[in-house]
mmCIF file of C-alpha atoms and ligand atoms in Angstrom:
data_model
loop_
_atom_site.group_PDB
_atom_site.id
_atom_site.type_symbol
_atom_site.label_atom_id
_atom_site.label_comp_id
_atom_site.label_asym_id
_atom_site.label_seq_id
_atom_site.Cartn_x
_atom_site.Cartn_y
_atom_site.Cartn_z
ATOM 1 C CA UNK H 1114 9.373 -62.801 -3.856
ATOM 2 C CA UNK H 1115 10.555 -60.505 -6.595
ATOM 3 C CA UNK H 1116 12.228 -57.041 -6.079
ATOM 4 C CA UNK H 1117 11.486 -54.540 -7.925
ATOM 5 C CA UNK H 1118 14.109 -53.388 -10.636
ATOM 6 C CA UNK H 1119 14.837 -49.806 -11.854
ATOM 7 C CA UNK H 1120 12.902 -50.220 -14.689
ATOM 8 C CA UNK H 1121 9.878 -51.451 -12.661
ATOM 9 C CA UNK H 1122 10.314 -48.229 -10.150
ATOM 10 C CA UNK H 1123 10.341 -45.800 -12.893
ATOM 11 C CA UNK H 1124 7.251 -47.590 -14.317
ATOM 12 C CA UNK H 1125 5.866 -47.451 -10.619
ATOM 13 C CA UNK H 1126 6.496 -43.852 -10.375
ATOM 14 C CA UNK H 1127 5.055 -42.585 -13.555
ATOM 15 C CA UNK H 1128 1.656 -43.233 -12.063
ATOM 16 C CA UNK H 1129 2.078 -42.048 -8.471
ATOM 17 C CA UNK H 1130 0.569 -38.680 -8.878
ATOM 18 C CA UNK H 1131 3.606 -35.812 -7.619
ATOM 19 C CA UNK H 1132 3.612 -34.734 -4.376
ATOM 20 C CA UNK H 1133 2.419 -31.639 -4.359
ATOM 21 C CA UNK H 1134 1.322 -29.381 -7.139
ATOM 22 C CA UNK H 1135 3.662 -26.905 -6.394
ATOM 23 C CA UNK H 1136 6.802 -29.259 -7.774
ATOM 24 C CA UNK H 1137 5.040 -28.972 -11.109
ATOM 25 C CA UNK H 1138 6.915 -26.007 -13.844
ATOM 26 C CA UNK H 1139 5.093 -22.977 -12.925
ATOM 27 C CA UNK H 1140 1.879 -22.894 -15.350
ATOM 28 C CA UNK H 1141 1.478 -18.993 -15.378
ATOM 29 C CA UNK H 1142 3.548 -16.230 -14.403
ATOM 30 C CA UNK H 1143 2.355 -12.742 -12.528
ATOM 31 C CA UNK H 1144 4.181 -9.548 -12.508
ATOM 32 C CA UNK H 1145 3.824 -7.806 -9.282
ATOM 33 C CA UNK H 1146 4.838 -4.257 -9.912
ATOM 34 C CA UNK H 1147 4.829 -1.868 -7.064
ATOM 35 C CA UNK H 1148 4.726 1.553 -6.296
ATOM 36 C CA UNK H 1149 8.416 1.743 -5.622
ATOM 37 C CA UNK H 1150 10.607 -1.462 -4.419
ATOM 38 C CA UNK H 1151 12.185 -0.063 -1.638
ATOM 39 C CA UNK H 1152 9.288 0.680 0.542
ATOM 40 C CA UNK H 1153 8.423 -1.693 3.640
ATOM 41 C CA UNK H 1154 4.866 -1.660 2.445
ATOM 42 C CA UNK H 1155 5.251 -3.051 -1.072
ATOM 43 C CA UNK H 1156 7.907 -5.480 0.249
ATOM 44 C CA UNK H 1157 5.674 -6.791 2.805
ATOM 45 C CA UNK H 1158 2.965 -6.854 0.032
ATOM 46 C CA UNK H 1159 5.065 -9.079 -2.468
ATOM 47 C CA UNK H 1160 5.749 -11.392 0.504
ATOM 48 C CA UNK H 1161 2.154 -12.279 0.521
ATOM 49 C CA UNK H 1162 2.128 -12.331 -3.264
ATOM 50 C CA UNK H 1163 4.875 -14.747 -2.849
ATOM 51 C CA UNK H 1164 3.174 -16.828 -0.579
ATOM 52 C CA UNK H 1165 0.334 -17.081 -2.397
ATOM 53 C CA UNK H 1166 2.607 -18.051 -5.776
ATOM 54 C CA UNK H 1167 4.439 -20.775 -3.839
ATOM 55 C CA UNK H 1168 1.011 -22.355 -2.910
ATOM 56 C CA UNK H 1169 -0.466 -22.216 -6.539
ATOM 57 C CA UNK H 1170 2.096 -23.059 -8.505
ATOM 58 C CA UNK H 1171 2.362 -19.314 -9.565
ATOM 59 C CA UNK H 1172 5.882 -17.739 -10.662
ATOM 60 C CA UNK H 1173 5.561 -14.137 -9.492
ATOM 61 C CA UNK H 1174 7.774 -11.270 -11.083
ATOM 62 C CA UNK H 1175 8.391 -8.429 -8.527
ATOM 63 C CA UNK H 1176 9.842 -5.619 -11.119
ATOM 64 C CA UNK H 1177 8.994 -1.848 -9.974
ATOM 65 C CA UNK H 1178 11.646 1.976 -10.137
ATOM 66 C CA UNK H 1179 13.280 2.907 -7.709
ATOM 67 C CA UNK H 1180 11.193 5.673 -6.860
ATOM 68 C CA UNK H 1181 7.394 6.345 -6.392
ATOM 69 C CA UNK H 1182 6.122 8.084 -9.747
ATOM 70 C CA UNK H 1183 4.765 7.681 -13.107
ATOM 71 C CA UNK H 1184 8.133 8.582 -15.370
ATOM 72 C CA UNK H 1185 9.851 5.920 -14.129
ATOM 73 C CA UNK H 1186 6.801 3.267 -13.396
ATOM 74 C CA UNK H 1187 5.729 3.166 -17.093
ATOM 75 C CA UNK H 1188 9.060 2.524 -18.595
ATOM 76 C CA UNK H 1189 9.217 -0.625 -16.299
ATOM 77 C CA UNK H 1190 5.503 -1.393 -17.346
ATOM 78 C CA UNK H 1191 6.319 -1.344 -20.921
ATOM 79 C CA UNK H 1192 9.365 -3.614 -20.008
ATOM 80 C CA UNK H 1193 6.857 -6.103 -18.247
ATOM 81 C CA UNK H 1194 4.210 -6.209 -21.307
ATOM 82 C CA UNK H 1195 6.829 -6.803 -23.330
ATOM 83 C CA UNK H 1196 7.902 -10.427 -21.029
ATOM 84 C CA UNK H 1197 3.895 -10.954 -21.919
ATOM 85 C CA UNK H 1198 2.979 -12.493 -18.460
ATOM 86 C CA UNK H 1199 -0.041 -14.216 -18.019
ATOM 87 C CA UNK H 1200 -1.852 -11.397 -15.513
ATOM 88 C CA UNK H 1201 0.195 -8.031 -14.189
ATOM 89 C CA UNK H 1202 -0.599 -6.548 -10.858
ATOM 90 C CA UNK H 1203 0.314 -3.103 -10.747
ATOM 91 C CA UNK H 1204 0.252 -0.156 -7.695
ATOM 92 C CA UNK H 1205 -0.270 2.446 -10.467
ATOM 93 C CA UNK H 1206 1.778 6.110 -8.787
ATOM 94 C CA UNK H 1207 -0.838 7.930 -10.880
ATOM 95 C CA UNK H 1208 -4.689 7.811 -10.986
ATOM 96 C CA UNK H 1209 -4.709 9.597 -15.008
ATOM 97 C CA UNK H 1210 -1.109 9.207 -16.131
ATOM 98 C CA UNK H 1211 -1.177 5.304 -15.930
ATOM 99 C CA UNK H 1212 -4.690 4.949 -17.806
ATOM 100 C CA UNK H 1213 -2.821 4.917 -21.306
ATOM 101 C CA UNK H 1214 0.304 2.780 -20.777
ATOM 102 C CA UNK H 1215 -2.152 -0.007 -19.141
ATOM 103 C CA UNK H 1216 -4.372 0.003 -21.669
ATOM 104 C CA UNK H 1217 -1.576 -0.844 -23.302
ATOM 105 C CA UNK H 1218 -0.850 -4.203 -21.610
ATOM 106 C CA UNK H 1219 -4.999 -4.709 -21.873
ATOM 107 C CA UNK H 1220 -4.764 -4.331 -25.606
ATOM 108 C CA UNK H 1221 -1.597 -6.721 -25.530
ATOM 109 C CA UNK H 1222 -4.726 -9.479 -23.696
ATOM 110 C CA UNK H 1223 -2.786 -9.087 -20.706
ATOM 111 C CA UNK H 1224 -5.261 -8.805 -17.268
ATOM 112 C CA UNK H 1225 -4.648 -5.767 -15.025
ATOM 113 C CA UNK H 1226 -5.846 -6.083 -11.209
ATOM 114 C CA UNK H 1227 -4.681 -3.159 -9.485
ATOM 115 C CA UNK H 1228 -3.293 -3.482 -6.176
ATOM 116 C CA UNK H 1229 -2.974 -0.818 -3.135
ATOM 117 C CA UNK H 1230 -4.119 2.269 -5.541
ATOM 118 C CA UNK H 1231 -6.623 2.606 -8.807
ATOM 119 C CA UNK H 1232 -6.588 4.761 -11.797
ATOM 120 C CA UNK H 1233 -9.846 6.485 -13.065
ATOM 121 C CA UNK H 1234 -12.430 6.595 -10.111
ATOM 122 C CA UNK H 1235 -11.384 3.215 -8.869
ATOM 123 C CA UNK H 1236 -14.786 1.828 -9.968
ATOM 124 C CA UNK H 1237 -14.189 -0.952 -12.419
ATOM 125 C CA UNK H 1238 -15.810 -3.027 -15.111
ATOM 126 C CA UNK H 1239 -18.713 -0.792 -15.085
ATOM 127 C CA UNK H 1240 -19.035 0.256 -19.111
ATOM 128 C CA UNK H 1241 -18.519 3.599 -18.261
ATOM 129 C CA UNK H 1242 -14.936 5.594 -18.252
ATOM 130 C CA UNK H 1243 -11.899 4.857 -20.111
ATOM 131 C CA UNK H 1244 -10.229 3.792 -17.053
ATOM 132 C CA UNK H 1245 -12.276 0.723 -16.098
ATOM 133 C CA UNK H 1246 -10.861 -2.170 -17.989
ATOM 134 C CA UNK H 1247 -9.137 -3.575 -14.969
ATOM 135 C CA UNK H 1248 -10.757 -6.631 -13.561
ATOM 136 C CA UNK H 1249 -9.992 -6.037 -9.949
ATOM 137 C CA UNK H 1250 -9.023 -3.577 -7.225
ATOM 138 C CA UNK H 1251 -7.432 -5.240 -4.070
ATOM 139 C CA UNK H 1252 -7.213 -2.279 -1.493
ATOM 140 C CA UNK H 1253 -7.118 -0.857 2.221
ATOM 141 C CA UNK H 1254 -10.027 1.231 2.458
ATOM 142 C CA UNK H 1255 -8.287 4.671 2.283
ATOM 143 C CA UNK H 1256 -10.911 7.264 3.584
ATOM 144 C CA UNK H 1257 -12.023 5.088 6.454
ATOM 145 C CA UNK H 1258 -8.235 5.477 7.498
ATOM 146 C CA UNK H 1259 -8.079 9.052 7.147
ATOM 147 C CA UNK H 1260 -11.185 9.228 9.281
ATOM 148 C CA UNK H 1261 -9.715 7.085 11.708
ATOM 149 C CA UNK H 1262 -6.357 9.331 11.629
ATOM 150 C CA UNK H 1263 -8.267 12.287 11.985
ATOM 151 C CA UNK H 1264 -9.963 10.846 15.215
ATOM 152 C CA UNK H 1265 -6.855 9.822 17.175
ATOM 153 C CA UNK H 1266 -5.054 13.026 16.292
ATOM 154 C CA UNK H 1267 -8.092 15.024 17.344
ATOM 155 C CA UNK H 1268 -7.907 13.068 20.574
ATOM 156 C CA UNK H 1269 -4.319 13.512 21.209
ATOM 157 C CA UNK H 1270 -4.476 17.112 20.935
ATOM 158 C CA UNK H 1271 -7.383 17.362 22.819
ATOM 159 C CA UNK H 1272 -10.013 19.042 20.204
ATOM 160 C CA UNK H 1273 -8.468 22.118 20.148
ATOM 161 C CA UNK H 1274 -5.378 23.716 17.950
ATOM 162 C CA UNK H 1275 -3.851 23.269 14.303
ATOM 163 C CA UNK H 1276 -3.091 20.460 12.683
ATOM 164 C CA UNK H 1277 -2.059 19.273 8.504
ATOM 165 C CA UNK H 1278 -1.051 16.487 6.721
ATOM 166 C CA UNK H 1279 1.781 15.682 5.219
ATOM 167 C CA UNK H 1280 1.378 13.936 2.071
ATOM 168 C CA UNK H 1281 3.407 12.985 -0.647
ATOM 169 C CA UNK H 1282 1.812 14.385 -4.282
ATOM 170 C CA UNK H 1283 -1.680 14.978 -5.677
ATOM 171 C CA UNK H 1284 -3.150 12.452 -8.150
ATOM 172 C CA UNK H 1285 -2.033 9.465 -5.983
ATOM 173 C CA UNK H 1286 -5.721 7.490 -5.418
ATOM 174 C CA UNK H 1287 -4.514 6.231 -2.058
ATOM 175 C CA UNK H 1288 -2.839 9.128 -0.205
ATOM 176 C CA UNK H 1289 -5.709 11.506 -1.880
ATOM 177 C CA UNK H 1290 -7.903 9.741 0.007
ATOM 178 C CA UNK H 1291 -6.787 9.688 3.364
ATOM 179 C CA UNK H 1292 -5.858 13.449 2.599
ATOM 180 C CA UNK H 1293 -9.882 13.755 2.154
ATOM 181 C CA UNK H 1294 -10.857 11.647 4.641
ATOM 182 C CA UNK H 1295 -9.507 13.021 7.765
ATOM 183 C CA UNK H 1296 -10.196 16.410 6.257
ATOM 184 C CA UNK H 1297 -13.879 15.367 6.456
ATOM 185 C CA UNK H 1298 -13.813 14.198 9.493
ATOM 186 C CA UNK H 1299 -11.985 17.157 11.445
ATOM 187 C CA UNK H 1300 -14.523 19.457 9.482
ATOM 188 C CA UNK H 1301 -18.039 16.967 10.463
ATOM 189 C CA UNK H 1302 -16.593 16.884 14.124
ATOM 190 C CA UNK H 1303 -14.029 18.715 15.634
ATOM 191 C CA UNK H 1304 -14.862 22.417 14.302
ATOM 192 C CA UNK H 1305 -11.784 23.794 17.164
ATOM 193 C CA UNK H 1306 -9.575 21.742 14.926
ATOM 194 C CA UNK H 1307 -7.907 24.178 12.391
ATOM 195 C CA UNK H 1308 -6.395 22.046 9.437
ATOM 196 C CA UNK H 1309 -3.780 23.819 7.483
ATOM 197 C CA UNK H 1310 -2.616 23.525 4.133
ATOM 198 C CA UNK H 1311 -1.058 20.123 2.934
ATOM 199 C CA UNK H 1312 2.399 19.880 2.484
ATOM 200 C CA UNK H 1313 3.287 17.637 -0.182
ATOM 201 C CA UNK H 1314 7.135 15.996 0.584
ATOM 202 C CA UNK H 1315 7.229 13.885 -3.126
ATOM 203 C CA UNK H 1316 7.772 11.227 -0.959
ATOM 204 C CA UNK H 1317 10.529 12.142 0.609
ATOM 205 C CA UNK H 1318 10.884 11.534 4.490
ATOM 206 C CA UNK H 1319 13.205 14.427 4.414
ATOM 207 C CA UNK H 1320 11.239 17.008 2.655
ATOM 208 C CA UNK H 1321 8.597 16.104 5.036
ATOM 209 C CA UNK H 1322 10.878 16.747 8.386
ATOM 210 C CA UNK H 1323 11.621 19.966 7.215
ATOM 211 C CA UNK H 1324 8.178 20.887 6.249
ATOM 212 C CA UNK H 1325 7.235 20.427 9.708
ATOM 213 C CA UNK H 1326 9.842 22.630 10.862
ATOM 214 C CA UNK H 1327 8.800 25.193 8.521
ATOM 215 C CA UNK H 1328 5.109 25.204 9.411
ATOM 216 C CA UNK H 1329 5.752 25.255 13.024
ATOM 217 C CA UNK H 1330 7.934 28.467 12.248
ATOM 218 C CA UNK H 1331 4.862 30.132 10.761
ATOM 219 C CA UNK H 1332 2.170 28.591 13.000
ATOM 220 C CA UNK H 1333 3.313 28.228 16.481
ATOM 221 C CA UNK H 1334 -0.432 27.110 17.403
ATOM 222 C CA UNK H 1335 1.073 23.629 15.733
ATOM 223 C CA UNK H 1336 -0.416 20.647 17.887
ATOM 224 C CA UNK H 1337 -0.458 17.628 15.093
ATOM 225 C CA UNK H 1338 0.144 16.332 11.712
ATOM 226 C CA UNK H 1339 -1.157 13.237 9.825
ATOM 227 C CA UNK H 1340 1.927 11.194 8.015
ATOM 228 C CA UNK H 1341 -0.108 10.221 5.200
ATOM 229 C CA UNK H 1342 2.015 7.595 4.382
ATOM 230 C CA UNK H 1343 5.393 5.789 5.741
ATOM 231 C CA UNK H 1344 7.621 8.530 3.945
ATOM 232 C CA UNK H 1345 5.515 11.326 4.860
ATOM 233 C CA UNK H 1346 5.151 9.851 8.499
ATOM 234 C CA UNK H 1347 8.611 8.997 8.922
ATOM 235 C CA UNK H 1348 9.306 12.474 8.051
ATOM 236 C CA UNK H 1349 6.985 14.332 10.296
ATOM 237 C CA UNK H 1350 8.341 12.127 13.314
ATOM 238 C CA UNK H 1351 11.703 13.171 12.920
ATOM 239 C CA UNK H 1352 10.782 16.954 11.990
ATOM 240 C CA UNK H 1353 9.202 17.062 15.557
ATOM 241 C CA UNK H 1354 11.847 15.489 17.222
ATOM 242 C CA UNK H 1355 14.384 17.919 15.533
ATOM 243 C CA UNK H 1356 12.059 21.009 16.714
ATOM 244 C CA UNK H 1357 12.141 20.052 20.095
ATOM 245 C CA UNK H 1358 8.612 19.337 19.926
ATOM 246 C CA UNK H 1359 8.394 15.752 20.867
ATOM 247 C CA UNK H 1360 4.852 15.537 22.789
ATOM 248 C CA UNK H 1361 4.120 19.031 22.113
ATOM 249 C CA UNK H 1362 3.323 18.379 18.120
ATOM 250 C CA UNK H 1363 1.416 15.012 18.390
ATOM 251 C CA UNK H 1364 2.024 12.192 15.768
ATOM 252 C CA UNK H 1365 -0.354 10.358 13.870
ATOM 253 C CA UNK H 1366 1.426 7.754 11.482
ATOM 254 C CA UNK H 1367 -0.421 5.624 8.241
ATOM 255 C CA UNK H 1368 1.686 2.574 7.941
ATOM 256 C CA UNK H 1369 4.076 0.304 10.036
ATOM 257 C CA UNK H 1370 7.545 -0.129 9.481
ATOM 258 C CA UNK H 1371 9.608 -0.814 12.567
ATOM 259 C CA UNK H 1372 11.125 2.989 12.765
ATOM 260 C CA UNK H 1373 7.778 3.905 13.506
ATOM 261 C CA UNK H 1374 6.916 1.260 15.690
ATOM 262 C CA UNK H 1375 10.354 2.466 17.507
ATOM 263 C CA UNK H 1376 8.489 6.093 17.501
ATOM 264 C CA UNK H 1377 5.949 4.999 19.243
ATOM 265 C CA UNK H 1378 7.878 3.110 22.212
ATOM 266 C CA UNK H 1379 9.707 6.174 22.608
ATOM 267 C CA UNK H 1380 6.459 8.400 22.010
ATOM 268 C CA UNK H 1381 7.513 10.437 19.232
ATOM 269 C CA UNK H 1382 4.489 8.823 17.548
ATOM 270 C CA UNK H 1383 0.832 8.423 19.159
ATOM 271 C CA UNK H 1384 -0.378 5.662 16.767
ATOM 272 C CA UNK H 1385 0.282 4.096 13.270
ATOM 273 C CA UNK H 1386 -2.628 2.475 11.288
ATOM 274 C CA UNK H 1387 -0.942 -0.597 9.870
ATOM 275 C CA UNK H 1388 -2.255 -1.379 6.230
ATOM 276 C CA UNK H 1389 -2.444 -5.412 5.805
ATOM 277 C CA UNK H 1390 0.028 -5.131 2.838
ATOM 278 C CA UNK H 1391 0.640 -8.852 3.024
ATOM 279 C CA UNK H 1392 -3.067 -9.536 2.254
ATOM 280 C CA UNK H 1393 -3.368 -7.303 -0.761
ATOM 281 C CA UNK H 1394 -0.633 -9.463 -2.337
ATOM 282 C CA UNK H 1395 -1.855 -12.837 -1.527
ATOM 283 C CA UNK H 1396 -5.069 -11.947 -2.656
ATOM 284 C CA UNK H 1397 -3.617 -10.200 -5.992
ATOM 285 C CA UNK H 1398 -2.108 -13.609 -7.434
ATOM 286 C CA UNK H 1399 -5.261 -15.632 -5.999
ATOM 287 C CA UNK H 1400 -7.593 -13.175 -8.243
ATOM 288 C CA UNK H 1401 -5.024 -13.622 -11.422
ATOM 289 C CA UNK H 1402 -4.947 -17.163 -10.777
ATOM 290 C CA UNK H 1403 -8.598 -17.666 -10.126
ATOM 291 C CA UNK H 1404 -9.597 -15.206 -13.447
ATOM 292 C CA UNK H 1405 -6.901 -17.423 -15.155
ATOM 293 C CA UNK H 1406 -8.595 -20.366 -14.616
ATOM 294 C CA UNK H 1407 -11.676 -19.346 -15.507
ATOM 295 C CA UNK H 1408 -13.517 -18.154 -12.445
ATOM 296 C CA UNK H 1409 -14.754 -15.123 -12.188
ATOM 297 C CA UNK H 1410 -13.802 -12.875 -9.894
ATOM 298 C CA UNK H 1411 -14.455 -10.127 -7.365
ATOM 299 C CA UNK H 1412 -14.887 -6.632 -8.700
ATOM 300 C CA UNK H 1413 -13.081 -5.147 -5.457
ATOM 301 C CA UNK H 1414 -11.352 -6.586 -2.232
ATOM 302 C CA UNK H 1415 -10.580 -4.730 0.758
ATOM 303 C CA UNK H 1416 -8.281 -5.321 2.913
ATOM 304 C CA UNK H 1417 -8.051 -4.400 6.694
ATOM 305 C CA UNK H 1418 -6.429 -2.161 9.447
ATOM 306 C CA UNK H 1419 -4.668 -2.780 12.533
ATOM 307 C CA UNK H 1420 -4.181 0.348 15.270
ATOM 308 C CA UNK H 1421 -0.847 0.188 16.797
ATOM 309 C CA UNK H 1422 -0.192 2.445 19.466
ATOM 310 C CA UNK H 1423 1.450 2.099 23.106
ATOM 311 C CA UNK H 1424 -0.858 0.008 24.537
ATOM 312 C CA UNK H 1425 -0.327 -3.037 21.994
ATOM 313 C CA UNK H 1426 2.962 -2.798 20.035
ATOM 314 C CA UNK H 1427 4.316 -5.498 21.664
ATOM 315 C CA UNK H 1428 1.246 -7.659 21.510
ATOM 316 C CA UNK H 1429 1.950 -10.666 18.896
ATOM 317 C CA UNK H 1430 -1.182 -10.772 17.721
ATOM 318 C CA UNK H 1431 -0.613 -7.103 16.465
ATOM 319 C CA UNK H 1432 2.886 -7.163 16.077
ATOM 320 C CA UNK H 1433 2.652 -9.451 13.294
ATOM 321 C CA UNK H 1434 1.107 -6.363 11.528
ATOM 322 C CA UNK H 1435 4.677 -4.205 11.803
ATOM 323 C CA UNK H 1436 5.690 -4.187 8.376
ATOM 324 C CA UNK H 1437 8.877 -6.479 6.661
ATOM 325 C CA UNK H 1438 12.095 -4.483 5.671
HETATM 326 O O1 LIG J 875 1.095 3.936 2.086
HETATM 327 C C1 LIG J 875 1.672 3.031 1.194
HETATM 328 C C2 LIG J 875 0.767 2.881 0.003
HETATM 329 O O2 LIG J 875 -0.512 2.507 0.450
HETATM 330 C C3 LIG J 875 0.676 4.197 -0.776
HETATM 331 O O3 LIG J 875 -0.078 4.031 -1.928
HETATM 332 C C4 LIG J 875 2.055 4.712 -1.108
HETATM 333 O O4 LIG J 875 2.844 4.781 0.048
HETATM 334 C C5 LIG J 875 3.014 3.549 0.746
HETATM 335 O O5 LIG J 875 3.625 2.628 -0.111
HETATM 336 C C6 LIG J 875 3.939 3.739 1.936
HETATM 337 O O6 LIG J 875 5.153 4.282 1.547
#
């Protein structure tokens, strides 16, 4: 019987095929670049980028500013097109001001598949526009949650009394839309609902707290407001709570970190819609990996919702929806 020597093994192993494909260097490389890094939602999202990476053989760049807006987004776009990855997937903070600078990484032959928000209408690869050259746009469905918003806070306060949203700046696809949505809803069915202007926080959870204050000081008819967004809703919590109001001012939260999961044990907050953040990123690098490889693919993905609210926050099935930190 002969054992086999070193040389033999190596021989051996050169036509065993590897173990998994994932071992292999990393054939293409995908910038992820998010709204803002520190934000539970685009943290949770790159998680399910990341996922989706380590299964392809994908190495994913997560590279975004430190805050949520188009002067400091672009510079760290340029600094991306520059690395020349093989596909960027960007949460552009602007729907007009991003147009130019990602034509720019278009014109460098690099795809763009825009994740969470759009630029331009959000309609893409139709020949019409200057804003539809980007192959794909992986999304919640934004007015359907505003709608939904609009429908629990109407039910909390009972039809009846004044109500706004607080929202974080105009020209942002995603909270413009659940601004509109739950404005068309309140004004197709609850006509005792009076919605007051929109108070816009720049994304700040305290700009938003003392917004809430402030309107309550000039509307004491006050029953609700719609966090448009986990700053804004954040925010609005804690400017109840600091009024006094907790119960009085009802709560209706988009997104679902664990403050406002907290919120809602303690029933500062009615309900949070939880975005499936996680989803939007897996399916990101599995579109840049699919067009990559030559398959086409689909002009738009959306993503789901889950309701959280008292009756189910602890549920695992929906608790797996509260978003990482
Ligand atoms: O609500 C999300 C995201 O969908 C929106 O575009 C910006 O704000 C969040 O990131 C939450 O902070």
């Amino acid at each position: 019987r002969t054992l086999l020597g070193a040389a033999g093994l190596a021989a051996l192993a050169g036509v065993l095929p590897r173990a998994s494909k994932a071992q292999d260097a990393p054939k293409y490389t995908v910038a992820l670049i998010p709204g803002l890094t520190t934000d539970a939602f685009y943290i949770t999202m790159n998680r399910g980028a990341q996922a989706a990476a380590d299964a392809l053989g994908v190495e994913l760049v997560f590279q975004g500013a430190p805050n949520f807006n188009p002067v400091e987004q672009v510079p760290v776009l340029d600094a991306v097109i520059a690395r020349q990855p093989d596909a960027i997937l960007i949460a552009p903070t602007d729907t007009t001001q991003l147009v130019e600078p990602l034509r720019r990484a278009a014109d460098a032959g690099i795809p763009v598949i825009t994740v969470d928000t759009f630029i331009g209408t959000g309609k893409y690869q139709t020949g019409a526009g200057d804003a539809d050259f980007p192959l794909s746009y992986i999304a919640s469905d934004n007015v359907l949650g505003g709608r939904m918003a609009a429908r629990a806070l109407a039910e909390a306060i009972g039809g009846e009394g004044a109500v706004y949203v607080s929202n974080v700046n105009p020209g942002i696809s995603t909270t413009d839309q659940r601004e509109e949505g739950f404005k068309l809803e309140m004004s197709e069915n609850f006509p005792n609902i009076e919605v007051l202007e929109t108070q816009f926080n720049n994304n700040d959870a305290n700009n938003a707290a003392s917004q809430l204050q402030a309107v309550f000081a000039r509307s004491p008819n006050l029953k609700g407001v719609f966090g448009a967004n986990l700053f804004s809703a954040i925010g609005a919590a804690n400017g109840v709570q600091q009024a006094g109001q907790t119960g009085t001012i009802r709560v209706v939260a988009f997104d679902a970190p664990q403050s406002i999961v907290d919120n809602i044990k303690s029933g500062l907050v009615d309900m949070a819609i939880a975005q499936h953040p996680a989803e939007i990123g897996w399916f990101g690098v599995a579109a840049a990996y699919a067009h990559l490889t030559g398959q086409s693919i689909p002009v738009a993905i959306g993503t789901g919702f889950t309701v959280l609210d008292s009756s189910n926050v602890d549920d695992p099935e929906v608790a797996k929806f509260i978003y990482s930190e």
